[in-house]
Coordinates of C-alpha atoms and ligand atoms in Angstrom, one line a residue:
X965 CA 10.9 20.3 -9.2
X966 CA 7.4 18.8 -9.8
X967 CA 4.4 20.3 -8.3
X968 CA 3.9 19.0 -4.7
X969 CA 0.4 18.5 -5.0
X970 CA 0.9 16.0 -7.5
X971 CA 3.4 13.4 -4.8
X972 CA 1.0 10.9 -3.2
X973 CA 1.7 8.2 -0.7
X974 CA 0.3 4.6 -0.8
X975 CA 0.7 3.5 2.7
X976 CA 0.2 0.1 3.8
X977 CA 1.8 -3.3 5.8
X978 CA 2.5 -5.2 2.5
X979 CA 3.2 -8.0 4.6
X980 CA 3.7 -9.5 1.9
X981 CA 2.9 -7.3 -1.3
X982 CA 0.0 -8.8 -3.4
X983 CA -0.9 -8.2 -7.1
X984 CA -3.8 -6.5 -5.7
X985 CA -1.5 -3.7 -4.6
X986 CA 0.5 -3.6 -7.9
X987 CA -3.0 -3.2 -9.7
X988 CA -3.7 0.1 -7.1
X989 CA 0.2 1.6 -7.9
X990 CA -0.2 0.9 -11.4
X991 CA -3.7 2.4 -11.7
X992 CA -2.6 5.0 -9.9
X993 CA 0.8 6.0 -12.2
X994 CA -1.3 8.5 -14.7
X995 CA -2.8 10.6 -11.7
X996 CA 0.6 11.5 -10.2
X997 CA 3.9 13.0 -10.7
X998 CA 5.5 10.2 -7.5
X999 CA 4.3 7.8 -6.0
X1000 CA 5.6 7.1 -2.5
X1001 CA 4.8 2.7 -1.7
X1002 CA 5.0 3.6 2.5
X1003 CA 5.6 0.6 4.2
X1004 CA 4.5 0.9 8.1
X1005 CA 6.2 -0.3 10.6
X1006 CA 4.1 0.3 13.4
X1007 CA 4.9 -0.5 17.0
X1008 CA 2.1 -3.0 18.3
X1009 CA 1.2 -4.7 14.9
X1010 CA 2.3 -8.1 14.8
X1011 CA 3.6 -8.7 11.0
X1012 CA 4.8 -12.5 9.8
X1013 CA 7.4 -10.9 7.6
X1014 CA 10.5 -8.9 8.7
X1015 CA 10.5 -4.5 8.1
X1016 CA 13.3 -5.9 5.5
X1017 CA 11.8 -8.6 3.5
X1018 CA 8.8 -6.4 3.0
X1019 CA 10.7 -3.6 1.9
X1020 CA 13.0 -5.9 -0.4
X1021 CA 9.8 -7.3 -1.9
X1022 CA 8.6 -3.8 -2.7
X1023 CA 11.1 -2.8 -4.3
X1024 CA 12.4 -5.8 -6.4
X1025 CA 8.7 -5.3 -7.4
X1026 CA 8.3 -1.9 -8.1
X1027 CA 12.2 -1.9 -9.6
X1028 CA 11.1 -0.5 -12.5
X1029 CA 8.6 2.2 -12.5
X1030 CA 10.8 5.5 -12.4
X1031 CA 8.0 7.2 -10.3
X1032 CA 7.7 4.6 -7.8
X1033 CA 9.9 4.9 -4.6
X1034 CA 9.5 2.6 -1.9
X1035 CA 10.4 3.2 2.0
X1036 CA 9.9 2.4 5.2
X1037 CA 8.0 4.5 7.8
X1038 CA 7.0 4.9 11.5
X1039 CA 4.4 7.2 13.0
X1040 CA 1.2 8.9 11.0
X1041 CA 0.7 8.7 7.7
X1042 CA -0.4 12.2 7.5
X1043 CA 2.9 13.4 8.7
X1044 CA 4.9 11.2 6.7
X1045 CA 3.0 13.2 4.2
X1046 CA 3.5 16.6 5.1
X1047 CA 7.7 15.5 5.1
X1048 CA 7.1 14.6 2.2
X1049 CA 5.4 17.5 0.6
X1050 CA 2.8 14.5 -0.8
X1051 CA -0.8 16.0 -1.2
X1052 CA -2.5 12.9 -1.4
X1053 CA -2.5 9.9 0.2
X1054 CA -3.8 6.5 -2.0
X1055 CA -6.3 3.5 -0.6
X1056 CA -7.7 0.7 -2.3
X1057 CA -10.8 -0.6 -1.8
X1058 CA -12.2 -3.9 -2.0
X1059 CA -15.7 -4.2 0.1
X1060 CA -17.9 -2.2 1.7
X1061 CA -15.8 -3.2 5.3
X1062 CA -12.9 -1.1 3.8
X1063 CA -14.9 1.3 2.8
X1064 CA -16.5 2.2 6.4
X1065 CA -12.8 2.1 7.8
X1066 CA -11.5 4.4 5.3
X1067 CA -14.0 6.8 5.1
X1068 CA -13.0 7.8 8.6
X1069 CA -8.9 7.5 8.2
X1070 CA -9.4 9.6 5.2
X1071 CA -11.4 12.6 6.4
X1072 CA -9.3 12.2 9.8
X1073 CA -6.0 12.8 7.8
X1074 CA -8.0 15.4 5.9
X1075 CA -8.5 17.5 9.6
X1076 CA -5.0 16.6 10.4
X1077 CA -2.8 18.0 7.4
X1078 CA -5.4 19.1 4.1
X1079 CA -4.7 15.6 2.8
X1080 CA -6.9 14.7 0.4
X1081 CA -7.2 10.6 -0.1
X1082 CA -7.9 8.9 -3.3
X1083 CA -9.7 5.9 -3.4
X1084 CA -9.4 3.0 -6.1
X1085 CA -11.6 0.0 -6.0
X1086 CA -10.2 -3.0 -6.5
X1087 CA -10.7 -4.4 -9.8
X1088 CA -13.2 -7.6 -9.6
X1089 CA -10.7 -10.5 -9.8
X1090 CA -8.6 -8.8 -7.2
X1091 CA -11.3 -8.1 -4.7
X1092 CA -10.2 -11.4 -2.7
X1093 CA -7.0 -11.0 -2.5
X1094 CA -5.6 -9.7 0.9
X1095 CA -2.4 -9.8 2.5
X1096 CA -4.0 -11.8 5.8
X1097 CA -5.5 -14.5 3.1
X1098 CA -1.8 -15.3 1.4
X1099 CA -0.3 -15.2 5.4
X1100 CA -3.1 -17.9 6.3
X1101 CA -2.1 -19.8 2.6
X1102 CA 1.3 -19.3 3.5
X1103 CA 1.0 -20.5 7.0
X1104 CA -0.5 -23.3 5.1
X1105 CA 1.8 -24.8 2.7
X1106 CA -0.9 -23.5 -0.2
X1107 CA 0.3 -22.4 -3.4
X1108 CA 0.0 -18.6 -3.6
X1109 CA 1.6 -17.8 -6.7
X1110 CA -1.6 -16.7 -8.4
X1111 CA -1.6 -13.7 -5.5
X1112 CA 1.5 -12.0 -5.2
X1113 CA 3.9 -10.4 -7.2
X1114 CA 7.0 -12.6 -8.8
X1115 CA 9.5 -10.8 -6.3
X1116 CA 7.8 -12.6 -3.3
X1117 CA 6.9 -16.4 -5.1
X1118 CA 9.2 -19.2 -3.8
Ligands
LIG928 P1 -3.1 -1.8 5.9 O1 -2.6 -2.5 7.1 O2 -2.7 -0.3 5.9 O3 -4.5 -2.0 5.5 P2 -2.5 -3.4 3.6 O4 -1.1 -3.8 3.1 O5 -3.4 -4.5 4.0 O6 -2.2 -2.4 4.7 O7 -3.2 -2.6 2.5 C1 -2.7 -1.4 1.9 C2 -3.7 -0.8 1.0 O8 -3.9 -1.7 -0.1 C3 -5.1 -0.6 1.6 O9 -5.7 0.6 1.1 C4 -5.9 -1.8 1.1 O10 -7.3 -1.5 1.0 C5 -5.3 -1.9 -0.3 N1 -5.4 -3.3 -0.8 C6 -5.1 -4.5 -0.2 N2 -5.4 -5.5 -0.9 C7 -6.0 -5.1 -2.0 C8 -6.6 -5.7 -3.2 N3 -6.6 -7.0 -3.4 N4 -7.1 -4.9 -4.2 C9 -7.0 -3.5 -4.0 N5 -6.5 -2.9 -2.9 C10 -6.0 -3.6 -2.0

């Protein structure tokens, strides 16, 4: 069994998955043993795509990386960790906006369950990208094959 400490879940909406978010998973793969991709389904958040096209999306992207799992979940992300057994929970940040929001999530979790959360910044040519950008593209008609991951491209 691996060491607990090293599981760590990436939680997010991924509605859709971006290439920003690959970059953070993949940046992310020599730090841990697993990586859990937690897609949220939370009551009260309006998404454009369905619980299972997001999921679908996740995991025909993340299909093969052997320490990526992908699933669905409801509720806190610092007890989805604690199930888990995850010590760490990954973010990626892209602005100083992010970072104000975060810093709070992250030491609240911290109180909640001694979860410790690792922040990423996103690299420069991703730092635009955003899930509510390719929805308002989408929305659109735009192309936004230069944003997400081949899984979700028309
Ligand atoms: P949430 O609703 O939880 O913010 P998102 O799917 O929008 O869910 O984002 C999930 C995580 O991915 C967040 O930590 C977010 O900052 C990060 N993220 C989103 N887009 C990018 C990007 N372009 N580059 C790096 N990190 C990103």
């Amino acid at each position: 069994m691996s060491n607990p400490s090293k599981i760590a879940v990436f939680p997010g909406s991924f509605d859709p998955v971006t290439i920003g978010h690959v970059s953070i998973v993949e940046r992310s793969l020599p730090l841990f043993d697993r990586i859990v991709v937690a897609m949220g389904e939370n009551i009260g958040k309006r998404y454009m795509f369905t619980a299972e096209q997001r999921l679908a999306w996740l995991q025909e992207t993340f299909r093969g990386q052997p320490k990526v799992e992908v699933m669905a979940f409801k509720g806190l992300t610092a007890d989805l960790c604690r199930e888990l057994g995850a010590g760490f929970i990954i973010r990626g940040l892209r602005n100083s906006t992010d970072h104000g929001v975060e810093r709070s999530i992250a030491l609240m979790n911290h109180a909640l369950r001694g979860v410790e959360t690792i922040f990423l910044p996103a690299l420069s040519e991703h730092a635009h990208i955003s899930s509510t950008i390719v929805r308002e593209l989408l929305a659109n008609k735009a192309d936004v094959s230069a944003f997400v991951p081949a899984a979700v491209r028309p």
